Tab-separated table of C-alpha atoms and ligand atoms in Angstrom:
chain	number	residue	atom	x	y	z
E	1	UNK	CA	-34.357	42.349	161.284
E	2	UNK	CA	-31.060	42.295	159.434
E	3	UNK	CA	-31.458	43.347	155.798
E	4	UNK	CA	-29.582	41.144	153.357
E	5	UNK	CA	-29.359	42.094	149.696
E	6	UNK	CA	-29.631	39.099	147.373
E	7	UNK	CA	-28.533	40.034	143.864
E	8	UNK	CA	-29.923	37.552	141.367
E	9	UNK	CA	-32.453	36.547	144.019
E	10	UNK	CA	-35.013	35.477	141.414
E	11	UNK	CA	-32.613	32.905	139.969
E	12	UNK	CA	-32.214	29.228	140.791
E	13	UNK	CA	-29.821	29.345	143.748
E	14	UNK	CA	-30.788	32.913	144.706
E	15	UNK	CA	-34.476	32.116	145.180
E	16	UNK	CA	-33.706	29.102	147.376
E	17	UNK	CA	-31.338	31.254	149.438
E	18	UNK	CA	-34.093	33.848	149.957
E	19	UNK	CA	-36.196	31.080	151.541
E	20	UNK	CA	-33.387	30.006	153.873
E	21	UNK	CA	-32.654	33.625	154.864
E	22	UNK	CA	-36.276	34.117	155.892
E	23	UNK	CA	-36.211	30.795	157.781
E	24	UNK	CA	-33.135	32.035	159.662
E	25	UNK	CA	-34.772	35.351	160.620
E	26	UNK	CA	-33.168	37.701	158.076
E	27	UNK	CA	-34.963	40.165	155.804
E	28	UNK	CA	-33.881	39.400	152.227
E	29	UNK	CA	-34.193	42.119	149.589
E	30	UNK	CA	-33.941	40.924	146.003
E	31	UNK	CA	-32.121	42.867	143.308
E	32	UNK	CA	-32.610	41.303	139.890
E	33	UNK	CA	-32.867	42.531	136.320
E	34	UNK	CA	-34.781	39.380	135.275
E	35	UNK	CA	-32.463	38.860	132.303
E	36	UNK	CA	-32.316	35.127	133.015
E	37	UNK	CA	-35.137	34.668	135.506
E	38	UNK	CA	-38.903	34.910	135.571
E	39	UNK	CA	-40.783	37.527	137.595
E	40	UNK	CA	-43.388	34.898	138.479
E	41	UNK	CA	-40.813	33.307	140.806
E	42	UNK	CA	-41.388	36.223	143.202
E	43	UNK	CA	-45.074	35.319	143.581
E	44	UNK	CA	-44.048	31.699	144.109
E	45	UNK	CA	-41.617	32.757	146.828
E	46	UNK	CA	-44.279	34.868	148.510
E	47	UNK	CA	-46.696	31.951	148.446
E	48	UNK	CA	-44.089	29.597	149.876
E	49	UNK	CA	-43.049	32.028	152.608
E	50	UNK	CA	-46.498	33.510	153.200
E	51	UNK	CA	-45.072	37.015	153.262
E	52	UNK	CA	-44.162	39.805	150.848
E	53	UNK	CA	-40.606	40.060	149.599
E	54	UNK	CA	-39.033	43.393	148.672
E	55	UNK	CA	-37.815	43.296	145.082
E	56	UNK	CA	-36.043	45.913	142.962
E	57	UNK	CA	-35.557	45.599	139.235
E	58	UNK	CA	-31.938	46.680	139.149
E	59	UNK	CA	-29.065	45.825	136.853
E	60	UNK	CA	-25.920	45.651	138.984
E	61	UNK	CA	-23.758	46.780	136.061
E	62	UNK	CA	-25.567	50.158	136.194
E	63	UNK	CA	-23.710	51.958	138.928
E	64	UNK	CA	-26.160	54.838	139.253
E	65	UNK	CA	-29.162	52.530	139.684
E	66	UNK	CA	-27.293	50.636	142.328
E	67	UNK	CA	-26.027	53.785	144.072
E	68	UNK	CA	-29.573	55.177	144.310
E	69	UNK	CA	-30.706	51.925	145.862
E	70	UNK	CA	-27.896	51.920	148.449
E	71	UNK	CA	-28.676	55.533	149.335
E	72	UNK	CA	-32.404	54.986	149.786
E	73	UNK	CA	-32.220	51.617	151.507
E	74	UNK	CA	-29.592	52.267	154.191
E	75	UNK	CA	-28.675	49.965	157.054
E	76	UNK	CA	-27.713	46.989	154.893
E	77	UNK	CA	-26.298	44.102	156.898
E	78	UNK	CA	-24.780	42.091	154.065
E	79	UNK	CA	-24.829	41.142	150.415
E	80	UNK	CA	-25.110	37.755	148.779
E	81	UNK	CA	-24.060	38.205	145.188
E	82	UNK	CA	-25.472	35.721	142.683
E	83	UNK	CA	-26.299	38.008	139.758
E	84	UNK	CA	-24.099	36.797	136.893
E	85	UNK	CA	-24.221	35.151	133.498
E	86	UNK	CA	-23.508	31.426	133.853
E	87	UNK	CA	-23.696	29.604	130.522
E	88	UNK	CA	-20.272	28.130	129.848
E	89	UNK	CA	-20.817	27.623	126.082
E	90	UNK	CA	-22.249	31.100	125.536
E	91	UNK	CA	-19.258	32.615	127.331
E	92	UNK	CA	-16.928	31.029	124.774
E	93	UNK	CA	-18.929	32.609	121.930
E	94	UNK	CA	-19.427	35.997	123.577
E	95	UNK	CA	-16.649	36.504	126.149
E	96	UNK	CA	-17.110	40.266	126.477
E	97	UNK	CA	-20.715	39.812	127.562
E	98	UNK	CA	-19.380	37.693	130.440
E	99	UNK	CA	-16.424	39.839	131.440
E	100	UNK	CA	-18.521	43.016	131.281
E	101	UNK	CA	-21.495	41.713	133.210
E	102	UNK	CA	-19.862	39.489	135.810
E	103	UNK	CA	-16.922	41.740	136.656
E	104	UNK	CA	-18.521	45.184	136.455
E	105	UNK	CA	-21.440	44.165	138.654
E	106	UNK	CA	-19.057	42.848	141.311
E	107	UNK	CA	-16.855	45.946	141.184
E	108	UNK	CA	-19.890	48.256	141.411
E	109	UNK	CA	-21.120	46.367	144.455
E	110	UNK	CA	-17.760	46.466	146.227
E	111	UNK	CA	-17.380	50.193	145.549
E	112	UNK	CA	-20.819	50.903	147.002
E	113	UNK	CA	-20.255	48.552	149.929
E	114	UNK	CA	-17.140	50.541	150.761
E	115	UNK	CA	-18.904	53.895	150.446
E	116	UNK	CA	-21.866	52.734	152.531
E	117	UNK	CA	-19.742	50.776	154.999
E	118	UNK	CA	-21.501	47.486	154.285
E	119	UNK	CA	-18.990	44.835	155.289
E	120	UNK	CA	-20.368	41.337	154.704
E	121	UNK	CA	-20.177	39.731	151.264
E	122	UNK	CA	-21.013	36.145	150.351
E	123	UNK	CA	-19.928	35.400	146.806
E	124	UNK	CA	-21.087	32.762	144.398
E	125	UNK	CA	-17.989	31.099	142.947
E	126	UNK	CA	-17.604	27.730	141.306
E	127	UNK	CA	-15.638	24.490	141.278
E	128	UNK	CA	-14.881	25.479	137.705
E	129	UNK	CA	-11.921	27.477	139.136
E	130	UNK	CA	-10.133	24.136	139.675
E	131	UNK	CA	-10.152	23.484	135.899
E	132	UNK	CA	-8.840	19.983	135.107
E	133	UNK	CA	-7.728	18.991	138.626
E	134	UNK	CA	-4.700	16.795	139.425
E	135	UNK	CA	-6.769	14.838	141.934
E	136	UNK	CA	-10.405	13.742	141.854
E	137	UNK	CA	-11.089	15.158	145.303
E	138	UNK	CA	-10.270	18.851	145.567
E	139	UNK	CA	-9.670	20.911	148.688
E	140	UNK	CA	-9.577	24.698	148.794
E	141	UNK	CA	-5.776	24.378	148.660
E	142	UNK	CA	-5.866	22.536	145.329
E	143	UNK	CA	-4.443	24.813	142.657
E	144	UNK	CA	-6.756	26.932	140.575
E	145	UNK	CA	-5.950	25.855	137.053
E	146	UNK	CA	-6.323	27.871	133.886
E	147	UNK	CA	-10.044	28.405	133.355
E	148	UNK	CA	-11.623	26.301	130.625
E	149	UNK	CA	-14.011	29.113	129.620
E	150	UNK	CA	-14.435	32.887	129.901
E	151	UNK	CA	-17.248	32.159	132.383
E	152	UNK	CA	-14.827	30.221	134.599
E	153	UNK	CA	-12.277	32.979	134.219
E	154	UNK	CA	-14.772	35.596	135.462
E	155	UNK	CA	-15.193	33.519	138.635
E	156	UNK	CA	-11.441	33.262	139.103
E	157	UNK	CA	-10.895	36.994	138.553
E	158	UNK	CA	-13.856	37.782	140.836
E	159	UNK	CA	-12.247	35.753	143.618
E	160	UNK	CA	-9.049	37.797	143.197
E	161	UNK	CA	-10.963	41.096	143.232
E	162	UNK	CA	-12.665	40.068	146.478
E	163	UNK	CA	-9.439	38.919	148.149
E	164	UNK	CA	-7.624	42.141	147.195
E	165	UNK	CA	-10.557	44.257	148.420
E	166	UNK	CA	-10.571	42.432	151.724
E	167	UNK	CA	-6.810	42.957	152.128
E	168	UNK	CA	-7.483	46.668	151.529
E	169	UNK	CA	-9.980	46.536	154.416
E	170	UNK	CA	-13.024	47.221	152.249
E	171	UNK	CA	-15.015	44.116	153.152
E	172	UNK	CA	-15.251	40.716	154.814
E	173	UNK	CA	-16.062	37.856	152.483
E	174	UNK	CA	-16.990	34.208	152.208
E	175	UNK	CA	-16.288	32.874	148.733
E	176	UNK	CA	-18.325	29.725	148.109
E	177	UNK	CA	-17.188	27.332	145.390
E	178	UNK	CA	-20.260	25.389	144.355
E	179	UNK	CA	-20.063	21.939	142.871
E	180	UNK	CA	-23.098	20.773	140.840
E	181	UNK	CA	-26.325	22.238	142.270
E	182	UNK	CA	-29.429	20.211	141.408
E	183	UNK	CA	-32.950	19.677	142.733
E	184	UNK	CA	-35.630	22.125	143.774
E	185	UNK	CA	-37.498	23.182	146.869
E	186	UNK	CA	-39.436	20.167	148.262
E	187	UNK	CA	-42.627	22.296	148.245
E	188	UNK	CA	-42.494	22.121	144.435
E	189	UNK	CA	-43.076	25.897	144.284
E	190	UNK	CA	-39.622	27.058	143.173
E	191	UNK	CA	-36.888	25.466	141.098
E	192	UNK	CA	-34.681	25.864	138.057
E	193	UNK	CA	-36.048	27.636	134.970
E	194	UNK	CA	-33.546	27.149	132.170
E	195	UNK	CA	-34.027	29.350	129.113
E	196	UNK	CA	-34.135	27.368	125.858
E	197	UNK	CA	-32.341	24.037	125.605
E	198	UNK	CA	-30.798	23.209	129.000
E	199	UNK	CA	-27.047	22.642	129.077
E	200	UNK	CA	-26.970	20.944	132.441
E	201	UNK	CA	-27.734	17.310	133.040
E	202	UNK	CA	-30.668	17.432	135.477
E	203	UNK	CA	-32.851	20.066	133.779
E	204	UNK	CA	-32.269	18.283	130.456
E	205	UNK	CA	-33.164	14.944	131.972
E	206	UNK	CA	-36.368	16.210	133.635
E	207	UNK	CA	-37.484	17.715	130.317
E	208	UNK	CA	-36.925	14.337	128.638
E	209	UNK	CA	-38.923	12.658	131.402
E	210	UNK	CA	-41.713	15.222	130.890
E	211	UNK	CA	-41.808	14.462	127.168
E	212	UNK	CA	-40.540	17.918	126.172
E	213	UNK	CA	-37.353	16.454	124.685
E	214	UNK	CA	-36.882	13.161	122.936
E	215	UNK	CA	-33.832	11.609	124.413
E	216	UNK	CA	-31.058	12.213	126.911
E	217	UNK	CA	-27.574	11.894	125.450
E	218	UNK	CA	-24.988	10.724	127.961
E	219	UNK	CA	-21.806	12.453	126.910
E	220	UNK	CA	-19.218	9.665	126.734
E	221	UNK	CA	-18.969	6.256	128.400
E	222	UNK	CA	-15.263	5.564	128.029
E	223	UNK	CA	-13.850	7.889	130.681
E	224	UNK	CA	-11.396	6.402	133.142
E	225	UNK	CA	-14.101	5.924	135.808
E	226	UNK	CA	-15.761	2.732	137.158
E	227	UNK	CA	-18.695	2.834	134.702
E	228	UNK	CA	-17.021	4.996	132.059
E	229	UNK	CA	-19.200	8.093	132.612
E	230	UNK	CA	-18.095	11.334	134.259
E	231	UNK	CA	-18.215	11.788	138.005
E	232	UNK	CA	-19.505	14.943	139.718
E	233	UNK	CA	-20.514	16.112	143.175
E	234	UNK	CA	-24.249	16.822	142.922
E	235	UNK	CA	-25.535	18.996	145.743
E	236	UNK	CA	-29.161	19.662	146.620
E	237	UNK	CA	-29.929	23.350	146.047
E	238	UNK	CA	-31.566	23.620	149.498
E	239	UNK	CA	-28.353	22.441	151.183
E	240	UNK	CA	-26.405	24.887	149.032
E	241	UNK	CA	-28.775	27.726	149.960
E	242	UNK	CA	-28.280	26.974	153.654
E	243	UNK	CA	-24.500	27.264	153.228
E	244	UNK	CA	-25.013	30.964	152.411
E	245	UNK	CA	-26.793	31.555	155.710
E	246	UNK	CA	-24.003	29.780	157.617
E	247	UNK	CA	-21.430	31.847	155.709
E	248	UNK	CA	-23.191	35.061	156.687
E	249	UNK	CA	-23.337	33.983	160.332
E	250	UNK	CA	-19.620	33.165	160.207
E	251	UNK	CA	-18.857	36.640	158.825
E	252	UNK	CA	-20.877	38.199	161.652
E	253	UNK	CA	-18.650	36.442	164.183
E	254	UNK	CA	-15.411	37.129	162.295
E	255	UNK	CA	-15.208	40.753	161.191
E	256	UNK	CA	-12.493	41.305	158.588
E	257	UNK	CA	-12.346	37.634	157.600
E	258	UNK	CA	-12.010	36.501	154.006
E	259	UNK	CA	-11.961	32.826	153.084
E	260	UNK	CA	-12.909	30.319	150.421
E	261	UNK	CA	-15.046	27.208	150.919
E	262	UNK	CA	-15.940	24.209	148.795
E	263	UNK	CA	-19.669	23.598	148.949
E	264	UNK	CA	-20.329	20.031	147.894
E	265	UNK	CA	-21.416	16.753	149.434
E	266	UNK	CA	-18.020	15.071	149.391
E	267	UNK	CA	-19.477	12.234	147.296
E	268	UNK	CA	-18.950	11.649	143.613
E	269	UNK	CA	-21.663	10.114	141.429
E	270	UNK	CA	-21.395	9.115	137.799
E	271	UNK	CA	-23.830	10.274	135.123
E	272	UNK	CA	-25.168	6.717	134.859
E	273	UNK	CA	-25.696	6.490	138.611
E	274	UNK	CA	-27.631	9.743	138.532
E	275	UNK	CA	-29.805	8.690	135.602
E	276	UNK	CA	-30.538	5.302	137.199
E	277	UNK	CA	-31.337	6.925	140.526
E	278	UNK	CA	-33.752	9.369	138.834
E	279	UNK	CA	-35.562	6.445	137.210
E	280	UNK	CA	-35.745	4.561	140.479
E	281	UNK	CA	-36.944	7.316	142.823
E	282	UNK	CA	-39.518	8.624	140.365
E	283	UNK	CA	-40.516	5.296	138.837
E	284	UNK	CA	-39.895	6.587	135.321
E	285	UNK	CA	-38.088	5.021	132.411
E	286	UNK	CA	-35.936	7.494	130.500
E	287	UNK	CA	-35.207	7.516	126.813
E	288	UNK	CA	-31.402	7.700	126.677
E	289	UNK	CA	-28.449	7.069	124.452
E	290	UNK	CA	-24.678	7.221	124.689
E	291	UNK	CA	-23.081	10.006	122.643
E	292	UNK	CA	-19.715	11.646	122.040
E	293	UNK	CA	-17.771	13.206	124.870
E	294	UNK	CA	-18.600	16.872	125.410
E	295	UNK	CA	-15.497	19.016	124.801
E	296	UNK	CA	-14.116	20.555	127.982
E	297	UNK	CA	-15.661	18.049	130.426
E	298	UNK	CA	-13.298	16.845	133.166
E	299	UNK	CA	-13.654	13.129	133.868
E	300	UNK	CA	-14.102	13.246	137.634
E	301	UNK	CA	-14.218	15.905	140.321
E	302	UNK	CA	-15.769	16.125	143.729
E	303	UNK	CA	-15.417	18.266	146.825
E	304	UNK	CA	-13.555	17.854	150.035
E	305	UNK	CA	-15.998	19.929	152.125
E	306	UNK	CA	-14.250	19.424	155.449
E	307	UNK	CA	-13.376	23.108	155.720
E	308	UNK	CA	-17.001	24.240	155.386
E	309	UNK	CA	-17.938	21.670	158.000
E	310	UNK	CA	-15.234	22.796	160.452
E	311	UNK	CA	-15.463	26.559	159.962
E	312	UNK	CA	-18.979	27.270	158.707
E	313	UNK	CA	-20.562	24.440	160.680
E	314	UNK	CA	-22.259	23.389	157.450
E	315	UNK	CA	-22.752	19.977	155.932
E	316	UNK	CA	-24.964	18.677	153.136
E	317	UNK	CA	-27.904	16.777	154.606
E	318	UNK	CA	-29.932	15.778	151.581
E	319	UNK	CA	-29.094	12.988	149.166
E	320	UNK	CA	-28.860	12.920	145.389
E	321	UNK	CA	-32.048	10.840	145.406
E	322	UNK	CA	-33.843	13.596	147.393
E	323	UNK	CA	-32.702	16.161	144.841
E	324	UNK	CA	-33.849	14.042	141.897
E	325	UNK	CA	-37.252	13.517	143.486
E	326	UNK	CA	-37.630	17.261	144.127
E	327	UNK	CA	-36.432	18.146	140.613
E	328	UNK	CA	-39.168	15.933	139.190
E	329	UNK	CA	-41.845	17.405	141.504
E	330	UNK	CA	-40.856	20.863	140.216
E	331	UNK	CA	-40.883	19.764	136.570
E	332	UNK	CA	-44.365	18.317	137.088
E	333	UNK	CA	-45.511	21.575	138.706
E	334	UNK	CA	-44.150	23.514	135.733
E	335	UNK	CA	-45.936	21.292	133.271
E	336	UNK	CA	-49.289	21.796	134.992
E	337	UNK	CA	-49.055	25.401	136.132
E	338	UNK	CA	-46.585	27.499	134.166
U	1	WQD	C1	-22.773	17.106	134.437
U	1	WQD	C2	-22.375	15.799	133.775
U	1	WQD	C3	-21.780	15.992	131.461
U	1	WQD	C4	-25.755	17.096	129.991
U	1	WQD	C5	-21.473	22.901	135.223
U	1	WQD	C6	-20.602	24.086	134.935
U	1	WQD	C7	-19.705	24.359	136.103
U	1	WQD	C8	-20.490	24.483	137.388
U	1	WQD	C9	-21.361	23.304	137.583
U	1	WQD	C10	-21.273	26.736	137.813
U	1	WQD	C11	-21.172	15.937	132.859
U	1	WQD	C12	-23.028	15.142	131.639
U	1	WQD	C13	-24.678	16.756	130.792
U	1	WQD	C14	-26.282	16.128	129.106
U	1	WQD	C15	-24.658	14.548	129.913
U	1	WQD	N1	-21.424	25.557	137.408
U	1	WQD	N2	-24.139	15.507	130.749
U	1	WQD	N3	-25.711	14.884	129.105
U	1	WQD	O1	-20.457	20.557	133.278
U	1	WQD	O2	-20.249	19.360	135.504
U	1	WQD	O3	-20.689	21.753	135.451
U	1	WQD	O4	-22.189	23.141	136.419
U	1	WQD	O5	-20.300	27.327	138.001
U	1	WQD	O6	-18.999	25.503	135.838
U	1	WQD	O7	-19.840	23.814	133.791
U	1	WQD	O8	-22.506	20.212	134.774
U	1	WQD	O9	-24.805	19.405	134.465
U	1	WQD	O10	-23.556	20.291	132.453
U	1	WQD	O11	-22.884	18.110	133.444
U	1	WQD	O12	-24.185	13.413	129.842
U	1	WQD	O13	-27.225	16.380	128.332
U	1	WQD	O14	-23.459	15.383	132.944
U	1	WQD	O15	-20.948	15.458	130.465
U	1	WQD	O16	-20.423	14.774	132.986
U	1	WQD	P1	-20.889	20.403	134.671
U	1	WQD	P2	-23.510	19.548	133.746
């Protein structure tokens, strides 16, 4: 079986990708330092997959740890690199933490890939590289605008590091720009585990629904959108996870390739639409209020995912309603079992 290293494999998107790799016949190996994930997720994964998963507690910023792993493991088919800090607000307060962690880990990986002749890299980038876009729908050709946060800037710089390394012949790469990942595995066994107060809409909302938080504040209702609330492209995490498998398969068929792909549904939904849909599919009434706009939020953005469809043969299959149902199943599981 082809061994695929999944850095950050205990995290939200990483853990779902481990499941899809196994489903597609790969052997995922998780590298994680559990700085923003919970070791119990590994047991959950093993239960879901009914098999053991190889896991190494490794910090990708520590080159020697990583080098030892590469030396001992051998025969690595590819790397899917998720391990990174991702809290936008925290990155504004502590930019060095973000630049150090997100960039050094990537550079260490690329150096070791080169030395060990591992060619395939799938990288976790973000729609945040588009900044405040000129158009609501963005294609991969839309300009990357100045990043709104140090976090966003680390993604932009990472993309450049990968492109330059591929030009130098060091690797082949698929750079995936995620839109807004939500939901959880339909089994209810894995999902998002935000530390502290969630920043993102869906984990906040599910905690309100579970009675852990009082009220959901909708940040602004006077944007220039049909109902006044912001519009985003919410993608089910299982669909997103599958995009990584397709990207890997594309790299296998196209040695030396390096390209960037939007991974979204191609549909925009407003915050109000999402909240109403959550209430409807789960038959729950949410305590909510309208608040101030959140600084830095763009009013509307969603993906043109045509390129991923054409080249990666990937398309989102699940709906926002599916994701909101699965997110609630996971929240309920957490409440009863965690
Ligand atoms: C979604 C909408 C909020 C919380 C983030 C990152 C971005 C990318 C995707 C990784 C917005 C509104 C939110 C709340 C609300 N991630 N909202 N009340 O900001 O679109 O994107 O995830 O790279 O870089 O910034 O996601 O879930 O925080 O917000 O009204 O309590 O929900 O204003 O319109 P965002 P989000």
